[in-house]
PDB file of C-alpha atoms and ligand atoms in Angstrom:
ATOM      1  CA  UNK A   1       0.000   0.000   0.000  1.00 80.00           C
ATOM      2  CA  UNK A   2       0.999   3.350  -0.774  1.00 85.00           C
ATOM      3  CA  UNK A   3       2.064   5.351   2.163  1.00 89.00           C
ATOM      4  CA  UNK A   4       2.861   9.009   2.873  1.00 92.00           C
ATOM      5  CA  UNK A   5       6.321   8.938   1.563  1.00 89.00           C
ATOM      6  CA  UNK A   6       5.197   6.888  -1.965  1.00 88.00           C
ATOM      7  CA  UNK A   7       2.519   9.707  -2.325  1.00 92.00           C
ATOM      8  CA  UNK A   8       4.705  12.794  -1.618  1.00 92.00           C
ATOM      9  CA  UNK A   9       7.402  10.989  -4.478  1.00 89.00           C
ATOM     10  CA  UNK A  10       4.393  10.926  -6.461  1.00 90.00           C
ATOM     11  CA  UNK A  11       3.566  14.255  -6.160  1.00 93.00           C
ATOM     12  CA  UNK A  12       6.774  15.797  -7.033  1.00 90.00           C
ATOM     13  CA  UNK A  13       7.518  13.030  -9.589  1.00 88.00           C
ATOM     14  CA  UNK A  14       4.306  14.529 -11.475  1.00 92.00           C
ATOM     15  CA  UNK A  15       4.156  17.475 -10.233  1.00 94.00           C
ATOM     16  CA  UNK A  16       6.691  19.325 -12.841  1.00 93.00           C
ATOM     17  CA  UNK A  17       4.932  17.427 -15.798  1.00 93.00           C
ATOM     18  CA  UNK A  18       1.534  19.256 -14.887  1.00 96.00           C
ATOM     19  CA  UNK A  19       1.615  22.183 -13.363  1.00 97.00           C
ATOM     20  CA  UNK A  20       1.060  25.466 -14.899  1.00 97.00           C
ATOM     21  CA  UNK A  21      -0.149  22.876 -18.162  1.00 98.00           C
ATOM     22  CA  UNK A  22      -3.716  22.929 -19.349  1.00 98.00           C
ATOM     23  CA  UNK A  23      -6.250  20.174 -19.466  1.00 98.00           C
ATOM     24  CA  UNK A  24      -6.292  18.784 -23.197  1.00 98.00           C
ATOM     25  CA  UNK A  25      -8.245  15.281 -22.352  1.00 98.00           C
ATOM     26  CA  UNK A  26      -9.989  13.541 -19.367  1.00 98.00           C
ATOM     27  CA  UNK A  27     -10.426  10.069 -19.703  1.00 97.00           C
ATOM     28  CA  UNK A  28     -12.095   7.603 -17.656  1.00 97.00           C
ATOM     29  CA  UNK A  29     -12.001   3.782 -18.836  1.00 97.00           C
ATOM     30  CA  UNK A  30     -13.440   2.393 -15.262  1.00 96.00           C
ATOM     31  CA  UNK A  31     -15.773   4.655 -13.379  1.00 95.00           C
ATOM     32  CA  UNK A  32     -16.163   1.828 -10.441  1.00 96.00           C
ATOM     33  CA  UNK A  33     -13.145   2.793  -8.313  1.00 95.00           C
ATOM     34  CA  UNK A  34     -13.591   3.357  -4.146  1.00 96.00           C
ATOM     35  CA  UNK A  35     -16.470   5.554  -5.256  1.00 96.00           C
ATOM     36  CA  UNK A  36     -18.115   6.138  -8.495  1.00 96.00           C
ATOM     37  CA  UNK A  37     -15.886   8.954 -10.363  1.00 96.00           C
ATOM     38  CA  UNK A  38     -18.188  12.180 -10.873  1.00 96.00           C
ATOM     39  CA  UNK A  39     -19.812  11.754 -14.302  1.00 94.00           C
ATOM     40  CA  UNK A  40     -19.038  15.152 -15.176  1.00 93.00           C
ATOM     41  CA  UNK A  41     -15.431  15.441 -14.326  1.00 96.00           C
ATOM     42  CA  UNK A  42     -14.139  15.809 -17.822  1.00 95.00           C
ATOM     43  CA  UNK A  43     -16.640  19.229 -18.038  1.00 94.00           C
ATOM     44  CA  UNK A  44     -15.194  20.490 -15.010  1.00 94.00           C
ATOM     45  CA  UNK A  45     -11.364  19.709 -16.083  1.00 96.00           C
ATOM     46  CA  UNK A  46     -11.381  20.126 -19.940  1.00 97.00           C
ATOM     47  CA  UNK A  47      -9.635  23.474 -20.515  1.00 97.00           C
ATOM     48  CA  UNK A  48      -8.674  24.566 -17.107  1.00 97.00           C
ATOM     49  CA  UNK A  49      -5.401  25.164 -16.243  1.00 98.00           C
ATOM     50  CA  UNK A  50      -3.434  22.766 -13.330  1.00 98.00           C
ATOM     51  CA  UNK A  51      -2.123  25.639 -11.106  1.00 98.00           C
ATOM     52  CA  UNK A  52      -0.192  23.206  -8.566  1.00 97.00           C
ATOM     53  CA  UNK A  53      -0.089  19.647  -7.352  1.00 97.00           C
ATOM     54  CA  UNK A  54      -0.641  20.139  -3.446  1.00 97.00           C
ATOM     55  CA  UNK A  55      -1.064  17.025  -0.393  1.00 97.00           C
ATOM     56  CA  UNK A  56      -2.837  16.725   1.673  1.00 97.00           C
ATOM     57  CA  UNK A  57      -1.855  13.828   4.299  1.00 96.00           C
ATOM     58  CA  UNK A  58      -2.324  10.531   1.453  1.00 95.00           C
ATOM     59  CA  UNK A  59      -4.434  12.697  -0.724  1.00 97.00           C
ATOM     60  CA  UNK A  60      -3.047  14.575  -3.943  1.00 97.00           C
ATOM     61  CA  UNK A  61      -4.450  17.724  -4.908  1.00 98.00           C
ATOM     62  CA  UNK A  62      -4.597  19.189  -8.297  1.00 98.00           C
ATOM     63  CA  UNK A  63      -5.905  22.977  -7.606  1.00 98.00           C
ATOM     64  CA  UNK A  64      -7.225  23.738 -11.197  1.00 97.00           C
ATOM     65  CA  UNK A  65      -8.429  27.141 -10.292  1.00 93.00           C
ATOM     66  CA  UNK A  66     -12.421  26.975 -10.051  1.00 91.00           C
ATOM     67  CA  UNK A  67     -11.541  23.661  -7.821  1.00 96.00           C
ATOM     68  CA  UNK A  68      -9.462  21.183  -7.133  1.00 98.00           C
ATOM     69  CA  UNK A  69      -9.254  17.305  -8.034  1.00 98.00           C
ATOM     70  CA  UNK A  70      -8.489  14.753  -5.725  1.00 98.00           C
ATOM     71  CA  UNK A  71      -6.930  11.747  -6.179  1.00 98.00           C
ATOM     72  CA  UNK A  72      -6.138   8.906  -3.953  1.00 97.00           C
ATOM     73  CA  UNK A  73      -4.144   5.825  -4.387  1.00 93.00           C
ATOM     74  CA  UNK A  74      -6.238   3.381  -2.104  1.00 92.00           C
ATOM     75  CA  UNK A  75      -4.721  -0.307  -1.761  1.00 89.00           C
ATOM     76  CA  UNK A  76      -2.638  -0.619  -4.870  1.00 86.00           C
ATOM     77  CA  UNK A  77      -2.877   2.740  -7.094  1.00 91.00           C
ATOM     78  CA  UNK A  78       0.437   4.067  -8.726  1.00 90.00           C
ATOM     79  CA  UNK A  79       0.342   7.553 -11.549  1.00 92.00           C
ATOM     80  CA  UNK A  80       2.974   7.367 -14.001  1.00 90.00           C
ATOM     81  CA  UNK A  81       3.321   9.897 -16.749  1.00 91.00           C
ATOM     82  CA  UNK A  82       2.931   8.825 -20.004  1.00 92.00           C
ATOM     83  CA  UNK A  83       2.725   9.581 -24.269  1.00 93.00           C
ATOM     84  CA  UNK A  84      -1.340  10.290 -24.529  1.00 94.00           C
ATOM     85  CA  UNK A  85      -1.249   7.521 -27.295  1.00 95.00           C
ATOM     86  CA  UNK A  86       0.271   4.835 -25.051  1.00 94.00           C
ATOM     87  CA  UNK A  87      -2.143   1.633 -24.995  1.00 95.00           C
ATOM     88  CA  UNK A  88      -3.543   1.211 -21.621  1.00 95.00           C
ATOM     89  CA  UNK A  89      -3.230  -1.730 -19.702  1.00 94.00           C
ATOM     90  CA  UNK A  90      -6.331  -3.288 -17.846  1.00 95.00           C
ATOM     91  CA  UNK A  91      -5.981  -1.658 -14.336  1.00 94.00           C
ATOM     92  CA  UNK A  92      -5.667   1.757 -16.074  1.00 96.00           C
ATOM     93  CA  UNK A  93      -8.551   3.588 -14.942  1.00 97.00           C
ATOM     94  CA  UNK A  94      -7.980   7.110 -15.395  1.00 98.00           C
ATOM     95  CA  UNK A  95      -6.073   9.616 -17.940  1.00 97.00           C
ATOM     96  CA  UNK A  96      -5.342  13.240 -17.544  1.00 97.00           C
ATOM     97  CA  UNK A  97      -3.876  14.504 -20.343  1.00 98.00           C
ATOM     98  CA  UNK A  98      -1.653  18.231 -20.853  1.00 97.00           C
ATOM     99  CA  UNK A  99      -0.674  18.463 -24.374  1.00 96.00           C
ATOM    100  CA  UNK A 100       1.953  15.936 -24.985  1.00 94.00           C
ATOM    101  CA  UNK A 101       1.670  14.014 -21.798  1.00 94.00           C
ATOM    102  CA  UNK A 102      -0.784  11.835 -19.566  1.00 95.00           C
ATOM    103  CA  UNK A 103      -0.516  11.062 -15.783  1.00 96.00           C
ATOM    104  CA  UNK A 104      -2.434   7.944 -15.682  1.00 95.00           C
ATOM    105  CA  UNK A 105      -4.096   5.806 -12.930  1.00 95.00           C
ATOM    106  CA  UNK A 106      -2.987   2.224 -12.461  1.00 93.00           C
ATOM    107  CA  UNK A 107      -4.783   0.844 -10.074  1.00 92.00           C
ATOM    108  CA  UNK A 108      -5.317  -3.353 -10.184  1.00 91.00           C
ATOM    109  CA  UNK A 109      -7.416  -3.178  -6.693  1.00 92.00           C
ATOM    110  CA  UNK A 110      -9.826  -0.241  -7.544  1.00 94.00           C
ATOM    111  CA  UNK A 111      -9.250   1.042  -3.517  1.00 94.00           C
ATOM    112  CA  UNK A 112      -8.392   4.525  -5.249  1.00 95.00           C
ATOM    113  CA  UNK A 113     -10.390   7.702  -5.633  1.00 97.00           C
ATOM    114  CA  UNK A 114     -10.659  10.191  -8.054  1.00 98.00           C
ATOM    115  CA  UNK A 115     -13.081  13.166  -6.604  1.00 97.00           C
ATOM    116  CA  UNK A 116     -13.796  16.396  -7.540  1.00 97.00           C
ATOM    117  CA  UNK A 117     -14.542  19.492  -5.317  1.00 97.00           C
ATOM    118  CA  UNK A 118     -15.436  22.878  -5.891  1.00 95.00           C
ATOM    119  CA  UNK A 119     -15.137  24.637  -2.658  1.00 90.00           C
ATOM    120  CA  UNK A 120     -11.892  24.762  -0.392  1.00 95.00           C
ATOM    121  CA  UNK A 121     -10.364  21.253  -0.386  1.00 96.00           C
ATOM    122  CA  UNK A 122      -9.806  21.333   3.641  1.00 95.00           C
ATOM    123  CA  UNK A 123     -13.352  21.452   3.617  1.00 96.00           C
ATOM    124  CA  UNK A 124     -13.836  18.578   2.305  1.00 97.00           C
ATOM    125  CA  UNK A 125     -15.291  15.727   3.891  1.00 96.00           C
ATOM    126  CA  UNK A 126     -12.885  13.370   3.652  1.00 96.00           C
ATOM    127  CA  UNK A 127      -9.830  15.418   4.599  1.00 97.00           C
ATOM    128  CA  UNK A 128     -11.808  18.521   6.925  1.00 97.00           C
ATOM    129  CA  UNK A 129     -10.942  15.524  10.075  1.00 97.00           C
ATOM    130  CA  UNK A 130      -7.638  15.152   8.881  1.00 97.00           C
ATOM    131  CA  UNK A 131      -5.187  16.001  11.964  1.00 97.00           C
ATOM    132  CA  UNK A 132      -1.651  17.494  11.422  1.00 97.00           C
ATOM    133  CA  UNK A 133       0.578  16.974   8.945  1.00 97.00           C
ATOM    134  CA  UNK A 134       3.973  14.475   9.949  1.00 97.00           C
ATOM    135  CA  UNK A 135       6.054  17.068   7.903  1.00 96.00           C
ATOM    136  CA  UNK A 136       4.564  20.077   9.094  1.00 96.00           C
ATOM    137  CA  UNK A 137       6.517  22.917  11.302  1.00 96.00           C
ATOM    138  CA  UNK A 138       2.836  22.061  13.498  1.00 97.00           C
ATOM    139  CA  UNK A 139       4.291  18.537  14.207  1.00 97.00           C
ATOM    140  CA  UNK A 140       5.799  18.850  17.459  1.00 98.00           C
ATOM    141  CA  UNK A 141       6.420  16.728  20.397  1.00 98.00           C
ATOM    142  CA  UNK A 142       4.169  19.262  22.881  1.00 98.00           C
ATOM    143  CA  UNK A 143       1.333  19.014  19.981  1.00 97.00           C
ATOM    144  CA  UNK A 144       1.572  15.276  20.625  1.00 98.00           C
ATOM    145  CA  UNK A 145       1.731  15.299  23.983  1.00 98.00           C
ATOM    146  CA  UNK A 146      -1.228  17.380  24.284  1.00 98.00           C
ATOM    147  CA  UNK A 147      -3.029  14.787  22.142  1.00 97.00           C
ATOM    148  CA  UNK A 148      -2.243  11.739  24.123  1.00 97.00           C
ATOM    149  CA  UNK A 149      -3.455  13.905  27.691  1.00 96.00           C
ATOM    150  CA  UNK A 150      -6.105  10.592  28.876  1.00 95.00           C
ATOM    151  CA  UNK A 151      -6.132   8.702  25.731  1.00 97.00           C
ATOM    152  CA  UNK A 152      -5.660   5.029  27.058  1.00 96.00           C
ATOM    153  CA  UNK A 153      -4.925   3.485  23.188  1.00 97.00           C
ATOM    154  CA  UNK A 154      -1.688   1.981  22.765  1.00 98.00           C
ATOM    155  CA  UNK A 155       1.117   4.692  21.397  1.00 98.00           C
ATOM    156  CA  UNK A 156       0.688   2.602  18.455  1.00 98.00           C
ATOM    157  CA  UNK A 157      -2.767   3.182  17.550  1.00 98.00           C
ATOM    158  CA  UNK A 158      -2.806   6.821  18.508  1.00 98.00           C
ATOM    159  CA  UNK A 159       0.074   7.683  16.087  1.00 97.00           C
ATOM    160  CA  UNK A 160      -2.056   6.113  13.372  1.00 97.00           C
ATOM    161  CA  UNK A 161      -4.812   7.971  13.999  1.00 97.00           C
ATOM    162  CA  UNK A 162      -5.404  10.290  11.268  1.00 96.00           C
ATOM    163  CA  UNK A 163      -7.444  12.745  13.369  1.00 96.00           C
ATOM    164  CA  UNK A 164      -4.494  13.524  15.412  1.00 97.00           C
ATOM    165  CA  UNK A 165      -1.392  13.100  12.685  1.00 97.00           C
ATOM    166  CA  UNK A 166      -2.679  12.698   9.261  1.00 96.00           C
ATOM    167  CA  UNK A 167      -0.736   9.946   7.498  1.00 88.00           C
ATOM    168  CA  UNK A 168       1.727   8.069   9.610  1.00 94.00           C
ATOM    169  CA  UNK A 169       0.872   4.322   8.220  1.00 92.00           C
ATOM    170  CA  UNK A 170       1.438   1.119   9.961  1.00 93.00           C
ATOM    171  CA  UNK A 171       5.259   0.946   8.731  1.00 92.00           C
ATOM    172  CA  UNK A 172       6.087   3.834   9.615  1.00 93.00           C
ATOM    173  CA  UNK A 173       4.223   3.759  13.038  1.00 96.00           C
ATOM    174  CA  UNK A 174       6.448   0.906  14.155  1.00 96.00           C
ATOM    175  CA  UNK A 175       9.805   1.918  12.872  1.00 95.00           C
ATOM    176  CA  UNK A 176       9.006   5.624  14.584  1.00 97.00           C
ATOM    177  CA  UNK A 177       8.635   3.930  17.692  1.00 97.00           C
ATOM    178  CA  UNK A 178      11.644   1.953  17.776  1.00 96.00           C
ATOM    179  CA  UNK A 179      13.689   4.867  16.849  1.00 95.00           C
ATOM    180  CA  UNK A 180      12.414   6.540  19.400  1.00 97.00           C
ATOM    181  CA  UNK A 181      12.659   3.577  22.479  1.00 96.00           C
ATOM    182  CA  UNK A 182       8.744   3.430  23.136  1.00 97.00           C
ATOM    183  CA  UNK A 183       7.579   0.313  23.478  1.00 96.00           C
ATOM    184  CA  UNK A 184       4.566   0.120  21.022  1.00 97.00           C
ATOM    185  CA  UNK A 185       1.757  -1.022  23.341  1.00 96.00           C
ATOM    186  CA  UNK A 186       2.477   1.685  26.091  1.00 97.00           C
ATOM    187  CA  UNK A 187      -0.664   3.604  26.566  1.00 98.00           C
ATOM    188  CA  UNK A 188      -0.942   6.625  24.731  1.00 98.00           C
ATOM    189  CA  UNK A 189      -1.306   9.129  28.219  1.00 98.00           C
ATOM    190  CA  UNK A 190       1.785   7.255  29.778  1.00 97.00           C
ATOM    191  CA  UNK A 191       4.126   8.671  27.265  1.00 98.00           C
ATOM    192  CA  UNK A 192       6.302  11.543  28.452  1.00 97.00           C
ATOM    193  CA  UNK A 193       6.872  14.413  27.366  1.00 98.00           C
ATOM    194  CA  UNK A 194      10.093  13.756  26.661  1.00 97.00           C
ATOM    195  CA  UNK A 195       9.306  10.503  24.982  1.00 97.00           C
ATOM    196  CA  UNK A 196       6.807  12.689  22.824  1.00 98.00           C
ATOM    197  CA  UNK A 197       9.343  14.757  21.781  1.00 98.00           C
ATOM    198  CA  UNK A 198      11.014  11.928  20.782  1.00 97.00           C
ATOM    199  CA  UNK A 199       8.511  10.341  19.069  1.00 98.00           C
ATOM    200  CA  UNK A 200       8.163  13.556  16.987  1.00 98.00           C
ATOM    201  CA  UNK A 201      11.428  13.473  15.952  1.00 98.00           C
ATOM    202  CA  UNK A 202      11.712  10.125  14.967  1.00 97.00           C
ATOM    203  CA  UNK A 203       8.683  10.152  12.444  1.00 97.00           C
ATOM    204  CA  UNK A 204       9.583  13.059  11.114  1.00 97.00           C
ATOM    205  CA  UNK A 205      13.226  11.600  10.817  1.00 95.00           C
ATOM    206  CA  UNK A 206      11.614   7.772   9.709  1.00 93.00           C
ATOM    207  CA  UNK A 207       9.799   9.818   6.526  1.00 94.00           C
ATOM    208  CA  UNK A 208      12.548  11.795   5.655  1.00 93.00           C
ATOM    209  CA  UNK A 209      14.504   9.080   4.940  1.00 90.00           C
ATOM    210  CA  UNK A 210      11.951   7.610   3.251  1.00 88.00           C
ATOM    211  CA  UNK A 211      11.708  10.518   0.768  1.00 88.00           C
ATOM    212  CA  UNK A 212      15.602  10.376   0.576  1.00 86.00           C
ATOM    213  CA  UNK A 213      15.155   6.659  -0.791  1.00 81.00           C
ATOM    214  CA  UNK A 214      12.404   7.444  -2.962  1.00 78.00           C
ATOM    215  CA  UNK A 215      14.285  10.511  -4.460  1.00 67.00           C
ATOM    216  CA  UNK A 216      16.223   8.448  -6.937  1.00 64.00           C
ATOM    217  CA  UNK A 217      13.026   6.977  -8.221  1.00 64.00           C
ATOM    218  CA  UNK A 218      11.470  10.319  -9.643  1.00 62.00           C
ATOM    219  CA  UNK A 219      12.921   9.385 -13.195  1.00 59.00           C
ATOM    220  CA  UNK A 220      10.708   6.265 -13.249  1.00 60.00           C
ATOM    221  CA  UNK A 221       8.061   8.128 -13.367  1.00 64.00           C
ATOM    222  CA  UNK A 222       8.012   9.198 -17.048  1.00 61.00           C
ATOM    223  CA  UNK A 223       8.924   5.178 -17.986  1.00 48.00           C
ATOM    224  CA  UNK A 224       6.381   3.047 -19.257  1.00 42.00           C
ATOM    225  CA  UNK A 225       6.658  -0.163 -17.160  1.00 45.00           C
ATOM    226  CA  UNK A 226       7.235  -0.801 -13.836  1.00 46.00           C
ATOM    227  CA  UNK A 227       5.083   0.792 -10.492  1.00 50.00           C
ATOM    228  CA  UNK A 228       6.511   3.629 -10.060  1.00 49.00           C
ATOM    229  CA  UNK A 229       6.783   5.344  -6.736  1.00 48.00           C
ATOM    230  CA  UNK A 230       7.093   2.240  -4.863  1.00 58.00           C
ATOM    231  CA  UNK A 231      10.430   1.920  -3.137  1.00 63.00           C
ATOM    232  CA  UNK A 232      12.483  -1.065  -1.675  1.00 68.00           C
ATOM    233  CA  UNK A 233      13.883   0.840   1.871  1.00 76.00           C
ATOM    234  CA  UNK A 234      15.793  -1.157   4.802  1.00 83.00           C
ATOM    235  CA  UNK A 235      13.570  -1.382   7.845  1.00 90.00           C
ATOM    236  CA  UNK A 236      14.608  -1.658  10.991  1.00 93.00           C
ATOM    237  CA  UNK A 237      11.846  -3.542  12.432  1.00 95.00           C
ATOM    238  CA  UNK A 238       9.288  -3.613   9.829  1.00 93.00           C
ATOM    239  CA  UNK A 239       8.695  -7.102   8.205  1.00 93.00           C
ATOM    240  CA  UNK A 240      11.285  -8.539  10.438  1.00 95.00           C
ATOM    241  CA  UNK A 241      10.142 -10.865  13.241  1.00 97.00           C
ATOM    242  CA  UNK A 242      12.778 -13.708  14.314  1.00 97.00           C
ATOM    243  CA  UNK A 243      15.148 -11.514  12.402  1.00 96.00           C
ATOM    244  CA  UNK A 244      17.981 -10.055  14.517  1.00 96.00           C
ATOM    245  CA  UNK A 245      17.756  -6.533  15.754  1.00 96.00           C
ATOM    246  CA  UNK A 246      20.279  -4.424  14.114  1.00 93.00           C
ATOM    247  CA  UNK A 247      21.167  -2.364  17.100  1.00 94.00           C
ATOM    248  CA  UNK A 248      21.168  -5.710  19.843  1.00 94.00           C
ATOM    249  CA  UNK A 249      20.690  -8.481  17.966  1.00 95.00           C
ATOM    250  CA  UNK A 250      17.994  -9.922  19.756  1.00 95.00           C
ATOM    251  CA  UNK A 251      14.719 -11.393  17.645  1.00 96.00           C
ATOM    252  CA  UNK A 252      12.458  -9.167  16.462  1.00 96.00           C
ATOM    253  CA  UNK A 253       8.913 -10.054  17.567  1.00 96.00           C
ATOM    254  CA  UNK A 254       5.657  -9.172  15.901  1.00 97.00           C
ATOM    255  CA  UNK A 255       2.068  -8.931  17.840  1.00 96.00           C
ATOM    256  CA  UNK A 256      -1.009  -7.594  16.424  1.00 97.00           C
ATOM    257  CA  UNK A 257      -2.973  -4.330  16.802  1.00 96.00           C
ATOM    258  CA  UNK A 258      -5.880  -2.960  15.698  1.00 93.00           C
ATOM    259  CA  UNK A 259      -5.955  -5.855  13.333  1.00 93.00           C
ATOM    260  CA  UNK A 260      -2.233  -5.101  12.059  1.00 95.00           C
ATOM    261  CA  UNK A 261       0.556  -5.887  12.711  1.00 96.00           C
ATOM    262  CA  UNK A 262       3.114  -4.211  15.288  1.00 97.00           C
ATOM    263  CA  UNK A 263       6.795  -5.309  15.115  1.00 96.00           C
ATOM    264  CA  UNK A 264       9.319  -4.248  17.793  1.00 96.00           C
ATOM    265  CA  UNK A 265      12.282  -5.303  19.353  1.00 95.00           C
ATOM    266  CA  UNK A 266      12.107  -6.513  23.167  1.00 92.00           C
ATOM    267  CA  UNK A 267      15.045  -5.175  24.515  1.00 92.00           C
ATOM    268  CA  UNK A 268      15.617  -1.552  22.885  1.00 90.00           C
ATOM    269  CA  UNK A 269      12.258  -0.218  24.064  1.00 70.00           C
ATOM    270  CA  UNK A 270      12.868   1.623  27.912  1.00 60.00           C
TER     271      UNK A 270
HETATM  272 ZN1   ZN B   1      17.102  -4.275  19.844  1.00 71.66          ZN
END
């Protein structure tokens, strides 16, 4: 699944391809995606001019003046830019074409969205809940503490929450917490503020990375094959259970949360 760090490689992958470029074609080959795209999309788009390509937590945001077009990559959704003749495959949903390019929607699961909205996109309803953004200046390890004051959810779940940080996914929620030493299942109101600050750091320093590994993909995205976006990155504990811990070598174990799974290491948590 795509998380924050595919989507913001996405975005500026695409972004330089679009913006300032006006709408030439709209073309939708599968209307059945996580809900029904708008039947009149290609009368909204046709002609208007893509001012920016803006993102909000794992939501893309193509401000076209008189409103803005949202796109999501649900379960299995990747945009690659293309030649507007290029044969689509079968999972390709959804062109938007600029003149002499397409970014087009591959997307095998149909988990993704593409929305339209006329009024201001934070309004929205799916992203007017949204909490703050991992990237932000806003992230910071008082903000979080504040948010964890009598919240009895494991440290876990609360980090995932997207009404308090928008976009922290289950990867990234367990190799935060190891780089910061919290111990995944601690309840939320038990961390510290010290540990929040932490915390803060360390998933703003896990998704950096993560954009530093996805940076030498952004030339993929104007090839024709491949999944684009969609980088191979060394976790730490992510994936690993029985492996050995790479700072103490003991087995990394894996429990379950919320339905998904949590991996840790027992001994580097304090
Ligand atoms: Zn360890």
């Amino acid at each position: 699944m795509p998380e924050l760090p595919e989507v913001e490689i996405t975005r500026r992958g695409i972004e330089p391809h679009l913006a300032r470029r006006r709408i030439t074609a709209v073309i939708v080959r599968n209307r059945a995606l996580r809900w029904p795209v708008p039947r009149n999309l290609a009368a909204r788009l046709l002609g208007r001019e893509i001012r920016a390509v803006g993102r909000r937590a794992k939501y893309l945001l193509f401000d076209c003046g008189t409103g803005t077009l949202i796109l999501h990559l649900g379960m299995s959704g990747s945009l690659r830019i293309v030649p507007p003749d290029e044969p689509p495959g079968p999972y390709d949903h959804f062109d938007l074409a600029v003149g002499d390019v397409s970014v087009r929607l591959r997307d095998p699961r149909r988990f993704g969205a593409v929305l339209w909205t006329a009024g201001d996109p934070a309004q929205h309803p799916l992203l007017a809940h949204l909490g703050v953004e991992p990237l932000s200046g806003a992230f910071t390890g008082g903000m979080l503490h504040a948010a964890m004051r009598g919240r009895r959810v494991a440290i876990k779940l609360a980090i995932m929450d997207h009404r308090i940080v928008a976009g922290v996914g289950n990867i990234y929620a367990s190799e935060s917490l190891f780089r910061a030493g919290i111990h995944p299942r601690t309840p939320a109101r038990r961390v510290s503020a010290a540990r929040c600050e932490r915390l803060a750091s360390a998933v703003r320093a896990t998704l950096e990375a993560a954009l530093a590994a996805g940076g030498s993909t952004l030339r993929d995205f104007v090839q024709s094959d491949g999944s684009p976006g969609y980088f191979q990155q060394q976790y730490h504990v992510y994936d690993r259970a029985g492996e050995a811990c790479r700072t103490c070598g003991r087995p990394i174990q894996r429990v379950v949360q919320g339905q998904r799974s949590t991996f840790f290491c027992p001994r580097c948590p304090t």
